């Protein structure tokens, strides 16, 4: 999966290590993600341009700055805590995120 650029894992429960996902990944759609947090250590999110976590139950989105992301969607998600910098962000969708405690740093 070295050249994988688009990954749609919507409504799929994935387990194990994510370290083999492509460093070229640009588009991540993971609707109804069942993880409590994205595995930032195994998961290289630095180059992803589009992140769509609609209806996810993620409680934390922590880790390094996501410098290339310009679209971030958390529609109807359960996220609570964030510690991120999105310096290139152009579109942010937070509709119906009832548990949101902190906002994202837009750099």
PDB file of C-alpha atoms in Angstrom:
ATOM      1  CA  UNK A   1       0.000   0.000   0.000  1.00  0.00           C
ATOM      2  CA  UNK A   2       2.944   2.341  -0.559  1.00  0.00           C
ATOM      3  CA  UNK A   3       1.157   4.522  -3.130  1.00  0.00           C
ATOM      4  CA  UNK A   4      -2.347   4.522  -1.599  1.00  0.00           C
ATOM      5  CA  UNK A   5      -3.772   8.053  -1.704  1.00  0.00           C
ATOM      6  CA  UNK A   6      -7.476   7.555  -0.856  1.00  0.00           C
ATOM      7  CA  UNK A   7      -8.749   5.425   2.025  1.00  0.00           C
ATOM      8  CA  UNK A   8     -12.454   5.044   2.824  1.00  0.00           C
ATOM      9  CA  UNK A   9     -12.903   2.769   5.820  1.00  0.00           C
ATOM     10  CA  UNK A  10     -16.413   3.946   6.645  1.00  0.00           C
ATOM     11  CA  UNK A  11     -18.374   1.713   9.020  1.00  0.00           C
ATOM     12  CA  UNK A  12     -15.474  -0.754   9.240  1.00  0.00           C
ATOM     13  CA  UNK A  13     -13.833  -1.813  12.488  1.00  0.00           C
ATOM     14  CA  UNK A  14     -10.074  -1.995  11.954  1.00  0.00           C
ATOM     15  CA  UNK A  15      -7.631  -3.383  14.502  1.00  0.00           C
ATOM     16  CA  UNK A  16      -3.892  -3.752  14.729  1.00  0.00           C
ATOM     17  CA  UNK A  17      -1.053  -1.514  13.614  1.00  0.00           C
ATOM     18  CA  UNK A  18      -1.548   1.246  11.070  1.00  0.00           C
ATOM     19  CA  UNK A  19       2.154   1.827  10.429  1.00  0.00           C
ATOM     20  CA  UNK A  20       1.979   0.192   6.991  1.00  0.00           C
ATOM     21  CA  UNK A  21      -0.509   2.721   5.638  1.00  0.00           C
ATOM     22  CA  UNK A  22       0.896   4.819   2.843  1.00  0.00           C
ATOM     23  CA  UNK A  23       2.827   7.989   3.615  1.00  0.00           C
ATOM     24  CA  UNK A  24       1.218   9.269   0.378  1.00  0.00           C
ATOM     25  CA  UNK A  25      -2.300   9.094   1.845  1.00  0.00           C
ATOM     26  CA  UNK A  26      -4.163  12.342   1.048  1.00  0.00           C
ATOM     27  CA  UNK A  27      -7.828  11.489   1.745  1.00  0.00           C
ATOM     28  CA  UNK A  28      -9.124   9.680   4.825  1.00  0.00           C
ATOM     29  CA  UNK A  29     -12.840   8.998   5.294  1.00  0.00           C
ATOM     30  CA  UNK A  30     -13.586   6.958   8.394  1.00  0.00           C
ATOM     31  CA  UNK A  31     -17.270   7.383   9.210  1.00  0.00           C
ATOM     32  CA  UNK A  32     -18.342   5.725  12.450  1.00  0.00           C
ATOM     33  CA  UNK A  33     -14.753   5.156  13.530  1.00  0.00           C
ATOM     34  CA  UNK A  34     -14.865   3.064  16.711  1.00  0.00           C
ATOM     35  CA  UNK A  35     -11.415   4.029  18.033  1.00  0.00           C
ATOM     36  CA  UNK A  36     -11.141   6.202  21.163  1.00  0.00           C
ATOM     37  CA  UNK A  37      -8.272   8.117  19.520  1.00  0.00           C
ATOM     38  CA  UNK A  38      -6.434   8.001  16.223  1.00  0.00           C
ATOM     39  CA  UNK A  39      -3.205   6.025  16.621  1.00  0.00           C
ATOM     40  CA  UNK A  40      -0.952   8.999  15.822  1.00  0.00           C
ATOM     41  CA  UNK A  41       2.218   7.040  16.579  1.00  0.00           C
ATOM     42  CA  UNK A  42       1.405   4.378  13.955  1.00  0.00           C
ATOM     43  CA  UNK A  43      -0.664   6.593  11.697  1.00  0.00           C
ATOM     44  CA  UNK A  44       1.075   9.278   9.619  1.00  0.00           C
ATOM     45  CA  UNK A  45      -1.490  12.088   9.323  1.00  0.00           C
ATOM     46  CA  UNK A  46       1.005  14.801   8.403  1.00  0.00           C
ATOM     47  CA  UNK A  47       0.242  14.772   4.658  1.00  0.00           C
ATOM     48  CA  UNK A  48      -3.495  14.073   4.680  1.00  0.00           C
ATOM     49  CA  UNK A  49      -5.447  16.855   2.948  1.00  0.00           C
ATOM     50  CA  UNK A  50      -9.005  15.643   3.734  1.00  0.00           C
ATOM     51  CA  UNK A  51     -10.036  14.035   7.049  1.00  0.00           C
ATOM     52  CA  UNK A  52     -13.702  13.056   7.433  1.00  0.00           C
ATOM     53  CA  UNK A  53     -14.568  11.430  10.770  1.00  0.00           C
ATOM     54  CA  UNK A  54     -18.366  11.815  10.566  1.00  0.00           C
ATOM     55  CA  UNK A  55     -20.298  10.003  13.330  1.00  0.00           C
ATOM     56  CA  UNK A  56     -17.118   8.798  15.027  1.00  0.00           C
ATOM     57  CA  UNK A  57     -16.720   8.081  18.739  1.00  0.00           C
ATOM     58  CA  UNK A  58     -13.164   9.389  18.991  1.00  0.00           C
ATOM     59  CA  UNK A  59     -12.608  11.068  22.354  1.00  0.00           C
ATOM     60  CA  UNK A  60      -9.232  12.630  21.605  1.00  0.00           C
ATOM     61  CA  UNK A  61      -7.464  13.906  18.538  1.00  0.00           C
ATOM     62  CA  UNK A  62      -3.944  14.491  19.802  1.00  0.00           C
ATOM     63  CA  UNK A  63      -0.530  14.507  18.251  1.00  0.00           C
ATOM     64  CA  UNK A  64       1.686  16.574  15.966  1.00  0.00           C
ATOM     65  CA  UNK A  65       0.490  19.422  13.792  1.00  0.00           C
ATOM     66  CA  UNK A  66      -1.449  18.361  10.726  1.00  0.00           C
ATOM     67  CA  UNK A  67       0.135  20.867   8.391  1.00  0.00           C
ATOM     68  CA  UNK A  68      -1.418  19.944   5.032  1.00  0.00           C
ATOM     69  CA  UNK A  69      -5.033  19.279   6.050  1.00  0.00           C
ATOM     70  CA  UNK A  70      -7.456  21.782   4.541  1.00  0.00           C
ATOM     71  CA  UNK A  71     -10.770  19.918   5.125  1.00  0.00           C
ATOM     72  CA  UNK A  72     -11.688  18.461   8.530  1.00  0.00           C
ATOM     73  CA  UNK A  73     -15.191  17.089   9.216  1.00  0.00           C
ATOM     74  CA  UNK A  74     -16.494  15.861  12.573  1.00  0.00           C
ATOM     75  CA  UNK A  75     -20.226  15.960  11.763  1.00  0.00           C
ATOM     76  CA  UNK A  76     -22.284  14.232  14.504  1.00  0.00           C
ATOM     77  CA  UNK A  77     -19.114  12.984  16.214  1.00  0.00           C
ATOM     78  CA  UNK A  78     -18.443  12.342  19.904  1.00  0.00           C
ATOM     79  CA  UNK A  79     -14.977  13.941  20.079  1.00  0.00           C
ATOM     80  CA  UNK A  80     -14.117  15.722  23.319  1.00  0.00           C
ATOM     81  CA  UNK A  81     -10.513  16.916  23.399  1.00  0.00           C
ATOM     82  CA  UNK A  82      -8.206  18.322  20.762  1.00  0.00           C
ATOM     83  CA  UNK A  83      -4.592  19.352  20.684  1.00  0.00           C
ATOM     84  CA  UNK A  84      -3.923  20.026  17.028  1.00  0.00           C
ATOM     85  CA  UNK A  85      -2.680  22.783  14.767  1.00  0.00           C
ATOM     86  CA  UNK A  86      -4.197  22.935  11.301  1.00  0.00           C
ATOM     87  CA  UNK A  87      -2.221  25.703   9.605  1.00  0.00           C
ATOM     88  CA  UNK A  88      -3.740  25.171   6.117  1.00  0.00           C
ATOM     89  CA  UNK A  89      -7.341  24.488   7.178  1.00  0.00           C
ATOM     90  CA  UNK A  90     -10.000  25.995   4.899  1.00  0.00           C
ATOM     91  CA  UNK A  91     -13.109  23.944   5.842  1.00  0.00           C
ATOM     92  CA  UNK A  92     -13.997  22.865   9.389  1.00  0.00           C
ATOM     93  CA  UNK A  93     -17.321  21.109  10.067  1.00  0.00           C
ATOM     94  CA  UNK A  94     -18.268  20.652  13.726  1.00  0.00           C
ATOM     95  CA  UNK A  95     -22.056  20.411  13.463  1.00  0.00           C
ATOM     96  CA  UNK A  96     -23.698  18.419  16.294  1.00  0.00           C
ATOM     97  CA  UNK A  97     -20.445  17.721  18.165  1.00  0.00           C
ATOM     98  CA  UNK A  98     -22.157  17.866  21.544  1.00  0.00           C
ATOM     99  CA  UNK A  99     -19.157  16.905  23.701  1.00  0.00           C
ATOM    100  CA  UNK A 100     -16.592  19.295  22.245  1.00  0.00           C
ATOM    101  CA  UNK A 101     -14.502  20.806  25.074  1.00  0.00           C
ATOM    102  CA  UNK A 102     -11.745  22.586  23.185  1.00  0.00           C
ATOM    103  CA  UNK A 103     -11.282  23.979  19.726  1.00  0.00           C
ATOM    104  CA  UNK A 104      -8.598  23.422  17.152  1.00  0.00           C
ATOM    105  CA  UNK A 105      -5.652  25.753  16.691  1.00  0.00           C
ATOM    106  CA  UNK A 106      -5.974  27.145  13.180  1.00  0.00           C
ATOM    107  CA  UNK A 107      -2.342  28.241  13.217  1.00  0.00           C
TER     108      UNK A 107
END
